[in-house]
Short mmCIF file of C-alpha atoms and ligand atoms in Angstrom, two decimals:
data_model
loop_
_atom_site.label_atom_id
_atom_site.label_comp_id
_atom_site.label_asym_id
_atom_site.label_seq_id
_atom_site.Cartn_x
_atom_site.Cartn_y
_atom_site.Cartn_z
CA MET A 242 18.08 -10.80 -39.41
CA ASP A 243 18.05 -10.04 -35.76
CA PHE A 244 16.42 -6.67 -34.72
CA ASP A 245 16.34 -4.24 -31.88
CA VAL A 246 12.88 -3.00 -31.02
CA ILE A 247 12.44 0.62 -29.84
CA ILE A 248 9.29 1.59 -28.35
CA GLY A 249 8.18 5.18 -27.26
CA PHE A 250 5.09 6.09 -25.16
CA GLU A 251 3.16 9.50 -25.24
CA THR A 252 0.75 9.05 -22.37
CA HIS A 253 -2.09 11.49 -21.80
CA VAL A 254 -3.58 11.49 -18.30
CA GLU A 255 -6.61 13.43 -17.17
CA LEU A 256 -5.89 15.09 -13.83
CA LYS A 257 -8.59 14.88 -11.11
CA THR A 258 -8.62 18.54 -10.18
CA ARG A 259 -11.89 19.99 -9.20
CA SER A 260 -12.06 22.49 -11.97
CA LYS A 261 -10.60 22.80 -15.49
CA LEU A 262 -7.13 24.19 -16.34
CA PHE A 263 -7.89 27.65 -17.35
CA CYS A 264 -11.54 28.52 -16.01
CA ASP A 265 -13.66 27.50 -13.04
CA CYS A 266 -15.89 25.09 -14.79
CA PRO A 267 -16.06 21.73 -12.87
CA VAL A 268 -14.41 18.53 -13.95
CA ASP A 269 -17.28 16.16 -13.90
CA TYR A 270 -17.43 12.89 -16.07
CA GLU A 271 -21.08 12.25 -15.18
CA ALA A 272 -22.51 15.48 -16.17
CA SER A 273 -24.94 15.90 -19.20
CA PRO A 274 -23.24 17.06 -22.39
CA ASN A 275 -22.30 20.71 -22.57
CA THR A 276 -23.35 21.62 -18.93
CA CYS A 277 -19.74 22.15 -17.68
CA VAL A 278 -18.80 24.84 -20.07
CA CYS A 279 -18.15 28.58 -20.17
CA PRO A 280 -16.94 31.31 -22.69
CA VAL A 281 -13.31 30.41 -21.79
CA CYS A 282 -13.31 26.74 -22.39
CA THR A 283 -15.58 27.07 -25.59
CA GLY A 284 -13.07 29.42 -27.05
CA HIS A 285 -14.98 32.56 -27.36
CA PRO A 286 -13.16 35.59 -28.63
CA GLY A 287 -11.95 38.06 -25.92
CA THR A 288 -11.73 35.61 -23.02
CA LEU A 289 -8.68 35.05 -21.16
CA PRO A 290 -7.27 31.83 -19.48
CA VAL A 291 -6.50 31.86 -15.76
CA LEU A 292 -4.02 29.16 -14.67
CA ASN A 293 -5.26 26.35 -12.20
CA LYS A 294 -2.63 26.29 -9.53
CA ASN A 295 -3.61 22.84 -8.40
CA ALA A 296 -3.02 21.39 -11.87
CA VAL A 297 0.53 22.80 -11.75
CA ALA A 298 1.05 21.17 -8.34
CA PHE A 299 -0.26 17.78 -9.69
CA THR A 300 2.14 18.13 -12.62
CA VAL A 301 5.17 18.78 -10.22
CA ARG A 302 4.10 15.88 -8.03
CA ALA A 303 4.11 13.59 -11.09
CA GLY A 304 7.53 14.81 -12.19
CA LEU A 305 9.04 14.24 -8.67
CA ALA A 306 7.52 10.78 -8.51
CA LEU A 307 9.12 10.12 -11.87
CA ASP A 308 12.55 11.36 -10.72
CA CYS A 309 12.41 14.32 -13.10
CA ILE A 310 14.17 17.43 -12.98
CA VAL A 311 11.45 20.36 -12.17
CA ASN A 312 12.17 23.41 -14.26
CA ARG A 313 12.19 26.59 -12.27
CA ARG A 314 11.00 28.47 -15.22
CA SER A 315 8.51 27.08 -17.73
CA ARG A 316 5.75 28.35 -20.06
CA PHE A 317 2.70 27.38 -22.13
CA ALA A 318 2.69 27.39 -25.90
CA ARG A 319 -0.12 27.18 -28.51
CA LYS A 320 -0.27 24.11 -30.75
CA ASN A 321 -2.26 25.08 -33.70
CA TYR A 322 -4.40 22.78 -35.69
CA PHE A 323 -8.08 22.54 -36.52
CA TYR A 324 -10.66 20.06 -35.22
CA PRO A 325 -14.28 20.41 -34.39
CA ASP A 326 -13.66 19.48 -30.72
CA LEU A 327 -11.13 22.25 -30.45
CA PRO A 328 -13.06 25.46 -30.58
CA LYS A 329 -10.08 27.89 -30.24
CA GLY A 330 -8.27 26.40 -33.21
CA TYR A 331 -5.23 25.71 -31.05
CA GLN A 332 -4.53 23.59 -27.99
CA ILE A 333 -2.72 25.24 -24.99
CA SER A 334 0.25 23.06 -24.36
CA GLN A 335 3.85 23.10 -23.61
CA TYR A 336 6.71 22.98 -26.13
CA ASP A 337 10.19 24.25 -25.32
CA ARG A 338 10.00 24.64 -21.61
CA PRO A 339 7.81 21.94 -19.94
CA PHE A 340 7.53 21.76 -16.36
CA CYS A 341 9.29 18.55 -15.85
CA GLU A 342 12.12 16.76 -17.63
CA ASN A 343 14.72 13.87 -17.64
CA GLY A 344 13.19 11.41 -15.33
CA ARG A 345 13.08 7.72 -15.12
CA LEU A 346 10.53 4.84 -14.19
CA GLU A 347 11.97 1.48 -12.80
CA ILE A 348 10.44 -1.59 -14.31
CA THR A 349 11.64 -5.33 -14.28
CA ALA A 350 13.13 -5.81 -17.61
CA ASP A 351 12.89 -9.07 -19.86
CA ASP A 352 16.10 -10.32 -18.17
CA GLY A 353 14.45 -10.06 -14.72
CA LYS A 354 16.66 -7.17 -13.62
CA PRO A 355 15.74 -3.75 -12.71
CA TYR A 356 15.60 -1.30 -15.75
CA ALA A 357 15.05 2.47 -15.45
CA VAL A 358 12.92 3.55 -18.49
CA GLY A 359 13.93 7.19 -19.62
CA ILE A 360 11.27 9.87 -19.16
CA LYS A 361 12.09 12.53 -21.63
CA ARG A 362 9.37 15.16 -20.30
CA VAL A 363 6.16 15.57 -18.23
CA HIS A 364 4.20 18.54 -19.54
CA LEU A 365 0.73 20.06 -18.78
CA GLU A 366 -1.93 20.80 -21.52
CA GLU A 367 -5.53 21.07 -21.99
CA ASP A 368 -7.72 18.26 -23.33
CA ALA A 369 -10.04 18.69 -26.29
CA GLY A 370 -13.78 18.28 -26.40
CA LYS A 371 -15.35 14.96 -27.29
CA LEU A 372 -17.04 13.98 -30.53
CA VAL A 373 -19.96 11.68 -30.20
CA HIS A 374 -20.59 9.72 -33.36
CA SER A 375 -23.46 7.71 -32.18
CA SER A 376 -26.78 8.81 -30.79
CA SER A 377 -30.43 7.71 -31.36
CA SER A 378 -31.43 11.25 -31.81
CA PHE A 379 -29.76 11.94 -35.25
CA ASP A 380 -28.63 10.27 -38.40
CA GLU A 381 -25.06 9.24 -37.69
CA SER A 382 -24.13 8.67 -41.39
CA THR A 383 -24.45 12.58 -41.78
CA HIS A 384 -24.05 14.10 -38.21
CA SER A 385 -21.75 13.90 -35.27
CA LEU A 386 -22.38 15.66 -31.97
CA VAL A 387 -19.62 17.51 -29.89
CA ASP A 388 -19.38 17.71 -26.11
CA TYR A 389 -17.31 20.36 -24.56
CA ASN A 390 -17.45 19.24 -21.16
CA ARG A 391 -13.98 17.80 -21.52
CA SER A 392 -12.59 20.77 -23.33
CA SER A 393 -9.79 22.18 -21.14
CA VAL A 394 -9.74 19.41 -18.61
CA PRO A 395 -6.10 19.46 -17.38
CA LEU A 396 -3.99 16.73 -19.17
CA LEU A 397 -0.67 15.42 -18.29
CA GLU A 398 1.48 14.25 -21.05
CA ILE A 399 4.36 11.86 -20.25
CA VAL A 400 6.88 11.22 -23.05
CA THR A 401 9.44 8.32 -22.74
CA ASP A 402 13.08 8.95 -24.00
CA HIS A 403 13.89 6.98 -27.22
CA GLU A 404 17.54 7.47 -26.64
CA LYS A 405 18.21 6.98 -23.07
CA ASN A 406 16.93 3.62 -21.80
CA PRO A 407 13.99 3.19 -24.13
CA ILE A 408 11.42 0.28 -23.91
CA ARG A 409 12.78 -2.74 -25.87
CA SER A 410 9.95 -5.11 -26.06
CA THR A 411 5.96 -5.67 -25.91
CA ARG A 412 6.44 -7.10 -22.38
CA GLU A 413 8.46 -4.14 -21.31
CA ALA A 414 5.88 -1.80 -22.81
CA ARG A 415 3.25 -3.36 -20.76
CA ALA A 416 5.27 -3.43 -17.57
CA TYR A 417 6.00 0.48 -18.15
CA LEU A 418 2.41 1.24 -18.58
CA GLU A 419 1.33 -0.66 -15.71
CA LYS A 420 3.96 0.70 -13.36
CA LEU A 421 3.05 4.26 -14.73
CA ARG A 422 -0.68 3.96 -14.18
CA ARG A 423 0.05 2.39 -10.49
CA THR A 424 2.36 5.38 -9.68
CA LEU A 425 -0.07 8.01 -10.84
CA ARG A 426 -2.81 6.27 -8.83
CA TYR A 427 -0.61 6.19 -5.69
CA ILE A 428 0.04 9.89 -5.83
CA GLU A 429 -3.63 10.55 -6.37
CA ILE A 430 -3.41 12.76 -9.31
CA SER A 431 -5.73 10.79 -11.52
CA ASP A 432 -7.89 7.70 -11.46
CA CYS A 433 -6.49 6.54 -14.74
CA ASP A 434 -9.60 4.79 -15.69
CA MET A 435 -8.85 3.69 -19.26
CA GLU A 436 -12.43 2.87 -20.01
CA LYS A 437 -13.39 6.39 -19.32
CA GLY A 438 -10.55 7.69 -21.48
CA GLN A 439 -8.62 9.07 -18.55
CA LEU A 440 -5.43 7.40 -19.66
CA ARG A 441 -4.70 7.29 -23.48
CA CYS A 442 -1.59 6.31 -25.21
CA ASP A 443 0.19 7.08 -28.52
CA VAL A 444 2.90 4.45 -29.02
CA ASN A 445 5.55 4.66 -31.49
CA ILE A 446 7.76 1.73 -32.53
CA SER A 447 10.75 1.19 -34.93
CA LEU A 448 13.08 -1.56 -35.58
CA ARG A 449 16.84 -1.62 -36.49
CA PRO A 450 19.40 -4.41 -37.11
CA LYS A 451 20.98 -5.40 -33.94
CA GLY A 452 24.02 -3.42 -33.20
CA SER A 453 23.18 -0.62 -35.48
CA GLN A 454 23.22 2.99 -33.91
CA ALA A 455 20.97 4.63 -36.36
CA TYR A 456 17.26 4.68 -35.64
CA GLY A 457 14.77 3.27 -38.21
CA SER A 458 11.80 5.41 -39.11
CA ARG A 459 8.94 4.84 -36.89
CA ALA A 460 5.24 4.32 -36.88
CA GLU A 461 3.02 5.97 -34.40
CA ILE A 462 -0.07 4.24 -33.32
CA LYS A 463 -2.59 6.74 -31.98
CA ASN A 464 -4.98 6.88 -29.26
CA MET A 465 -5.09 3.49 -27.43
CA ALA A 466 -6.74 3.13 -24.19
CA SER A 467 -6.49 -0.66 -23.35
CA PHE A 468 -3.53 -3.02 -22.38
CA LYS A 469 -4.76 -5.64 -24.62
CA PHE A 470 -5.05 -3.54 -27.79
CA ILE A 471 -1.71 -1.95 -27.16
CA THR A 472 0.00 -5.44 -26.70
CA GLU A 473 -1.76 -6.55 -29.90
CA ALA A 474 -0.94 -3.44 -31.97
CA LEU A 475 2.78 -3.60 -30.98
CA GLU A 476 3.01 -7.36 -31.82
CA TYR A 477 1.40 -6.72 -35.07
CA GLU A 478 3.76 -3.71 -35.92
CA ILE A 479 6.90 -5.68 -35.00
CA LYS A 480 6.02 -8.40 -37.37
CA ARG A 481 4.89 -6.02 -40.15
CA GLN A 482 8.08 -3.87 -39.94
CA ARG A 483 10.36 -6.94 -39.81
CA ASP A 484 8.69 -8.23 -42.99
CA ILE A 485 9.11 -4.96 -44.78
CA ILE A 486 12.74 -4.63 -43.89
CA GLU A 487 13.54 -8.14 -44.59
CA GLY A 488 11.82 -7.89 -47.98
CA GLY A 489 14.22 -4.92 -48.72
CA GLY A 490 11.49 -2.30 -48.37
CA ARG A 491 11.51 1.09 -46.33
CA ILE A 492 9.13 1.91 -43.43
CA PRO A 493 7.54 5.24 -44.10
CA GLN A 494 7.16 7.60 -41.08
CA GLU A 495 3.49 7.63 -40.40
CA THR A 496 0.65 7.71 -37.98
CA ARG A 497 -1.38 4.45 -37.96
CA LEU A 498 -4.50 3.37 -36.29
CA PHE A 499 -5.22 0.06 -34.75
CA ASP A 500 -8.41 -1.53 -35.86
CA GLU A 501 -9.77 -3.58 -32.83
CA THR A 502 -11.81 -6.01 -34.90
CA LYS A 503 -9.24 -6.71 -37.55
CA ARG A 504 -6.58 -6.72 -34.94
CA ALA A 505 -4.15 -4.89 -37.30
CA THR A 506 -2.83 -1.36 -37.80
CA PHE A 507 -3.71 0.85 -40.76
CA PRO A 508 -2.09 4.02 -42.08
CA MET A 509 -4.13 7.12 -40.99
CA ARG A 510 -1.82 10.11 -42.23
CA SER A 511 1.91 10.76 -42.76
CA LYS A 512 3.33 11.71 -39.48
CA GLU A 513 3.23 15.41 -38.80
CA ASP A 514 6.37 17.06 -37.19
CA ALA A 515 6.46 19.80 -34.74
CA PRO A 516 6.78 22.57 -37.30
CA ASP A 517 3.38 21.69 -38.65
CA TYR A 518 1.87 22.74 -35.56
CA ARG A 519 3.35 26.23 -35.62
CA TYR A 520 4.09 26.35 -31.88
CA PHE A 521 4.54 29.64 -30.31
CA PRO A 522 4.59 30.77 -26.77
CA ASP A 523 1.00 31.47 -25.61
CA PRO A 524 0.69 35.37 -25.19
CA ASP A 525 -2.26 35.22 -22.98
CA LEU A 526 -0.30 33.34 -20.26
CA LEU A 527 2.52 34.60 -18.27
CA GLU A 528 5.66 32.60 -17.98
CA ILE A 529 5.61 30.55 -14.76
CA GLU A 530 8.21 30.66 -12.11
CA LEU A 531 8.21 27.82 -9.55
CA SER A 532 9.57 28.85 -6.19
CA GLU A 533 11.78 26.49 -4.35
CA ALA A 534 9.46 26.67 -1.48
CA PHE A 535 6.53 25.57 -3.82
CA VAL A 536 8.35 22.50 -5.14
CA ASP A 537 9.81 21.57 -1.60
CA LYS A 538 6.34 21.58 -0.15
CA ILE A 539 5.10 19.12 -2.87
CA ARG A 540 8.21 16.95 -2.20
CA GLU A 541 7.50 16.98 1.47
CA LYS A 542 3.93 15.87 1.15
CA MET A 543 4.65 13.22 -1.56
CA PRO A 544 2.41 10.19 -0.85
CA GLU A 545 3.96 6.73 -0.71
CA LEU A 546 5.11 5.33 -4.16
CA PRO A 547 4.53 1.71 -5.17
CA ASP A 548 7.95 0.47 -4.60
CA GLN A 549 8.11 2.13 -1.09
CA SER A 550 4.79 0.30 -0.25
CA ILE A 551 6.39 -3.09 -1.04
CA GLU A 552 9.20 -2.42 1.02
CA ARG A 553 7.07 -1.16 3.96
CA LEU A 554 4.78 -4.30 3.75
CA ILE A 555 7.86 -6.56 3.86
CA ALA A 556 9.82 -4.70 6.54
CA GLN A 557 6.89 -3.65 8.82
CA TYR A 558 4.64 -6.63 8.54
CA ASP A 559 6.93 -9.39 7.54
CA VAL A 560 4.72 -10.21 4.38
CA PRO A 561 6.46 -12.51 1.88
CA LYS A 562 7.74 -10.65 -1.10
CA GLU A 563 5.48 -12.37 -3.70
CA ASP A 564 2.43 -11.32 -1.45
CA ALA A 565 3.72 -7.75 -1.16
CA LEU A 566 3.94 -7.54 -4.84
CA ILE A 567 0.24 -8.69 -5.27
CA LEU A 568 -1.05 -6.49 -2.33
CA THR A 569 0.53 -3.28 -3.76
CA ARG A 570 -0.70 -3.49 -7.36
CA ASN A 571 -3.67 -1.50 -6.08
CA LYS A 572 -3.24 1.36 -3.52
CA GLY A 573 -6.68 0.62 -2.20
CA VAL A 574 -5.59 -3.02 -1.35
CA ALA A 575 -2.39 -1.97 0.15
CA ASP A 576 -4.19 0.53 2.33
CA TYR A 577 -6.92 -2.08 3.20
CA PHE A 578 -4.16 -4.71 4.27
CA SER A 579 -2.40 -1.95 6.34
CA ALA A 580 -5.61 -1.14 8.12
CA CYS A 581 -6.20 -4.92 8.89
CA ALA A 582 -2.64 -5.40 9.91
CA PHE A 583 -3.22 -3.12 12.97
CA VAL A 584 -5.47 -5.65 14.37
CA ALA A 585 -4.36 -8.96 12.94
CA GLU A 586 -2.15 -11.19 14.94
CA ASP A 587 -0.89 -13.25 11.91
CA ARG A 588 0.02 -10.99 9.13
CA LYS A 589 1.11 -13.89 6.85
CA LYS A 590 -2.13 -15.48 7.21
CA LEU A 591 -3.86 -12.18 6.78
CA SER A 592 -2.21 -11.58 3.43
CA ARG A 593 -3.12 -15.16 2.33
CA TRP A 594 -6.71 -14.60 3.16
CA ILE A 595 -6.97 -11.34 1.38
CA ILE A 596 -5.25 -12.58 -1.76
CA LYS A 597 -6.97 -15.87 -1.90
CA ASP A 598 -10.42 -15.53 -0.36
CA LEU A 599 -11.27 -11.76 -0.33
CA PHE A 600 -10.20 -11.38 -3.85
CA ARG A 601 -12.27 -14.41 -5.03
CA LEU A 602 -15.45 -12.87 -3.51
CA LEU A 603 -14.64 -9.33 -4.73
CA LYS A 604 -14.14 -10.75 -8.24
CA LYS A 605 -17.41 -12.82 -7.99
CA GLY A 606 -19.32 -9.67 -7.09
CA SER A 607 -17.50 -7.59 -9.59
CA LEU A 608 -16.26 -5.20 -6.82
CA GLY A 609 -13.19 -3.22 -6.37
CA ILE A 610 -11.68 -3.16 -2.79
CA GLU A 611 -13.58 0.29 -2.36
CA GLY A 612 -16.80 -1.59 -2.68
CA CYS A 613 -15.73 -4.20 -0.20
CA PRO A 614 -18.49 -4.63 2.29
CA ILE A 615 -16.42 -5.86 5.24
CA SER A 616 -14.40 -3.25 7.24
CA PRO A 617 -10.59 -3.94 7.72
CA GLU A 618 -11.24 -4.41 11.49
CA GLY A 619 -13.94 -7.08 10.80
CA PHE A 620 -11.72 -8.91 8.40
CA ALA A 621 -8.75 -8.88 10.76
CA GLU A 622 -11.09 -10.22 13.59
CA LEU A 623 -12.12 -13.11 11.26
CA VAL A 624 -8.36 -13.96 10.54
CA ASN A 625 -7.64 -13.89 14.35
CA VAL A 626 -10.34 -16.29 15.21
CA ILE A 627 -8.87 -18.60 12.50
CA SER A 628 -5.38 -18.26 13.49
CA ARG A 629 -6.21 -18.93 17.19
CA GLY A 630 -7.72 -22.15 16.03
CA GLU A 631 -11.16 -21.16 17.21
CA ILE A 632 -12.68 -22.15 13.94
CA THR A 633 -11.30 -24.21 11.13
CA GLU A 634 -10.08 -22.59 7.80
CA LYS A 635 -13.09 -24.23 6.11
CA MET A 636 -15.59 -22.65 8.47
CA GLY A 637 -13.74 -19.37 8.14
CA ARG A 638 -14.56 -19.45 4.54
CA GLN A 639 -18.21 -19.94 5.24
CA VAL A 640 -18.27 -17.16 7.72
CA LEU A 641 -16.51 -14.83 5.39
CA GLU A 642 -19.02 -15.49 2.65
CA GLU A 643 -21.76 -14.68 5.19
CA MET A 644 -19.95 -11.57 6.27
CA PHE A 645 -19.53 -10.53 2.68
CA GLU A 646 -23.23 -11.00 1.92
CA GLN A 647 -24.74 -9.63 5.02
CA GLY A 648 -22.30 -7.18 6.22
CA VAL A 649 -22.20 -8.50 9.68
CA SER A 650 -19.34 -9.34 12.12
CA ALA A 651 -17.68 -12.80 12.21
CA GLU A 652 -18.58 -12.95 15.84
CA SER A 653 -22.39 -12.72 15.43
CA ILE A 654 -22.34 -15.23 12.40
CA ILE A 655 -20.37 -17.64 14.61
CA ALA A 656 -22.88 -17.16 17.48
CA GLU A 657 -25.80 -17.43 15.17
CA LYS A 658 -24.74 -20.64 13.41
CA GLY A 659 -23.45 -22.30 16.63
CA LEU A 660 -19.90 -22.46 15.21
CA GLN A 661 -18.28 -21.80 18.38
CA PRO A 662 -15.62 -24.38 19.15
CA ILE A 663 -16.26 -26.94 21.76
CA ARG A 664 -13.64 -26.29 24.19
CA ASP A 665 -15.28 -28.08 27.05
CA ALA A 666 -13.50 -31.44 27.57
CA LYS A 667 -16.61 -33.03 29.00
CA ALA A 668 -18.58 -32.20 25.85
CA LEU A 669 -15.90 -33.76 23.70
CA ASP A 670 -15.60 -36.92 25.97
CA GLY A 671 -18.56 -38.59 24.53
CA PHE A 672 -17.34 -38.19 20.84
CA ILE A 673 -13.95 -39.43 21.80
CA ASP A 674 -15.37 -42.53 23.43
CA GLN A 675 -17.54 -43.22 20.56
CA VAL A 676 -14.59 -43.01 18.05
CA ILE A 677 -12.33 -45.14 20.17
CA ALA A 678 -15.08 -47.83 20.35
CA GLU A 679 -15.61 -47.79 16.58
CA ASN A 680 -12.00 -48.16 15.75
CA PRO A 681 -10.40 -50.87 17.77
CA GLN A 682 -7.76 -51.78 15.18
CA VAL A 683 -6.53 -48.23 14.98
CA VAL A 684 -6.59 -47.84 18.62
CA ALA A 685 -4.39 -51.07 18.83
CA LYS A 686 -1.79 -49.70 16.30
CA ILE A 687 -1.31 -46.56 18.47
CA LYS A 688 -0.83 -48.62 21.48
CA GLU A 689 1.85 -50.43 19.70
CA GLY A 690 3.67 -47.11 19.15
CA SER A 691 2.81 -45.99 15.87
CA THR A 692 1.78 -42.34 15.91
CA LYS A 693 0.24 -41.79 12.45
CA PRO A 694 -3.09 -43.36 12.96
CA MET A 695 -3.70 -40.62 15.51
CA ASP A 696 -4.55 -38.02 12.78
CA TYR A 697 -7.13 -40.51 11.57
CA LEU A 698 -8.88 -40.52 15.01
CA ILE A 699 -8.78 -36.89 15.26
CA GLY A 700 -10.34 -36.61 11.96
CA GLN A 701 -13.04 -38.78 12.91
CA VAL A 702 -13.90 -36.90 16.03
CA MET A 703 -13.74 -33.62 14.02
CA LYS A 704 -16.35 -35.27 11.67
CA LYS A 705 -18.72 -36.05 14.50
CA THR A 706 -18.36 -32.49 15.99
CA ARG A 707 -18.93 -31.00 12.43
CA GLY A 708 -15.50 -29.49 12.71
CA GLN A 709 -16.13 -27.72 15.92
CA ALA A 710 -13.33 -28.99 17.93
CA ASN A 711 -9.74 -27.73 18.05
CA PRO A 712 -7.46 -30.45 16.64
CA LYS A 713 -4.81 -29.69 19.17
CA ASP A 714 -7.17 -30.11 22.12
CA LEU A 715 -8.26 -33.48 20.55
CA ALA A 716 -4.88 -34.82 20.31
CA ARG A 717 -4.29 -34.09 23.94
CA LEU A 718 -7.67 -35.60 24.97
CA ILE A 719 -7.41 -38.83 23.04
CA GLN A 720 -3.84 -39.39 24.17
CA LYS A 721 -5.03 -39.03 27.67
CA LYS A 722 -7.77 -41.58 27.29
CA MET A 723 -5.42 -44.18 25.84
CA LEU A 724 -3.08 -44.15 28.81
CA PRO A 725 -3.38 -47.34 30.60
ZN1 ZN B 942 -15.06 26.78 -18.61
MN1 MN B 943 -0.57 15.96 -26.18
#
């Protein structure tokens, strides 16, 4: 049997506002447990939430970046459930009137064509606290600790549409999540650090026979925060569901967990539906009316989006498309390139040197572009020296490594190592005479009219000068010597 795969994402992203969603406690990931807390975010009776305006602005910015309709009127709702990390016994979320709806995010589909994945909604809610299940200070078989620093940190939830342009394969799922993360980083509302739990996904998946219009029942895999595990879990689920359907069985609607060591999904609970949460409008918070001016101002100040960045690099700096795609994967790299490009004379060479050589050193030092010890101006100067032929590419690589290690300019390393090119014809004369004397047969061939052996002679002189001559100069000088 041939199947269509339908994949849905509910992605939770922690916003990098300075304070929490409903109180003025700081959002600080490094702080000691339970030091960024107050009566509001620990759910004490009698306290009242006050909405963080900046979190709303970030939500609208995300909605606009994802081509959503921004609802003029929206409101918060209580989602009721009990969990030790949820001291109020409910989460303040949004239900029937989210801030943003009906958006899209363009990816490259499996057939290589652009495909706009449907976004059903983007809403704002509060994060829960964090349970800590391991610590040296207590018996973890009987105890867990709870840290409320994360309680009420603003959380964006982005839900894809399973009816309108759903994700249809594991590869598309990956492309979607990569593009989403990149977009949210470009608009600077979250660092989306998955290792810190700043971006977490619930992924649901169902299969249906090709051509069928009805949806199969879906399994939801909860709380995943790694591309690798999401891919593995989806592949496992596609196979599991296919086997059940082909064997004549039914897929129960359920929530599953991915076991990272067994690399398989296991049932956690039967899937709860919205009615289980007894959603109702939060009586402590007023309905929100966004003015046109508020939304327009956010639209006007929208940072550059990833696709715009690709187009700009190609149009403004004549960077080849495949390089532009690599340079814009990370906004920091795109910014670094743009800063270099002001100074660099040869932008194609610049992009190659960033992608090949700078990336290699960053990787070796486990550094991100933010940690790069070479300023964009300094890097561009090095590329200029190379593109003017003042030093060879090979020397350039040596110089780059020293710059990287010592944080000094290309110029001073070139001077210190005596790598300046020998431009003085007299200084080269001796080397050329030597090479001509050592290679009478080659010289004879050139004199007979063959041009190819010239490269050999140039190479020999380069060797003697330890690469410090300009090959173009040499060609001219050697030719001159050979004139009768
Ligand atoms: Zn607080
Ligand atoms: Mn949620």
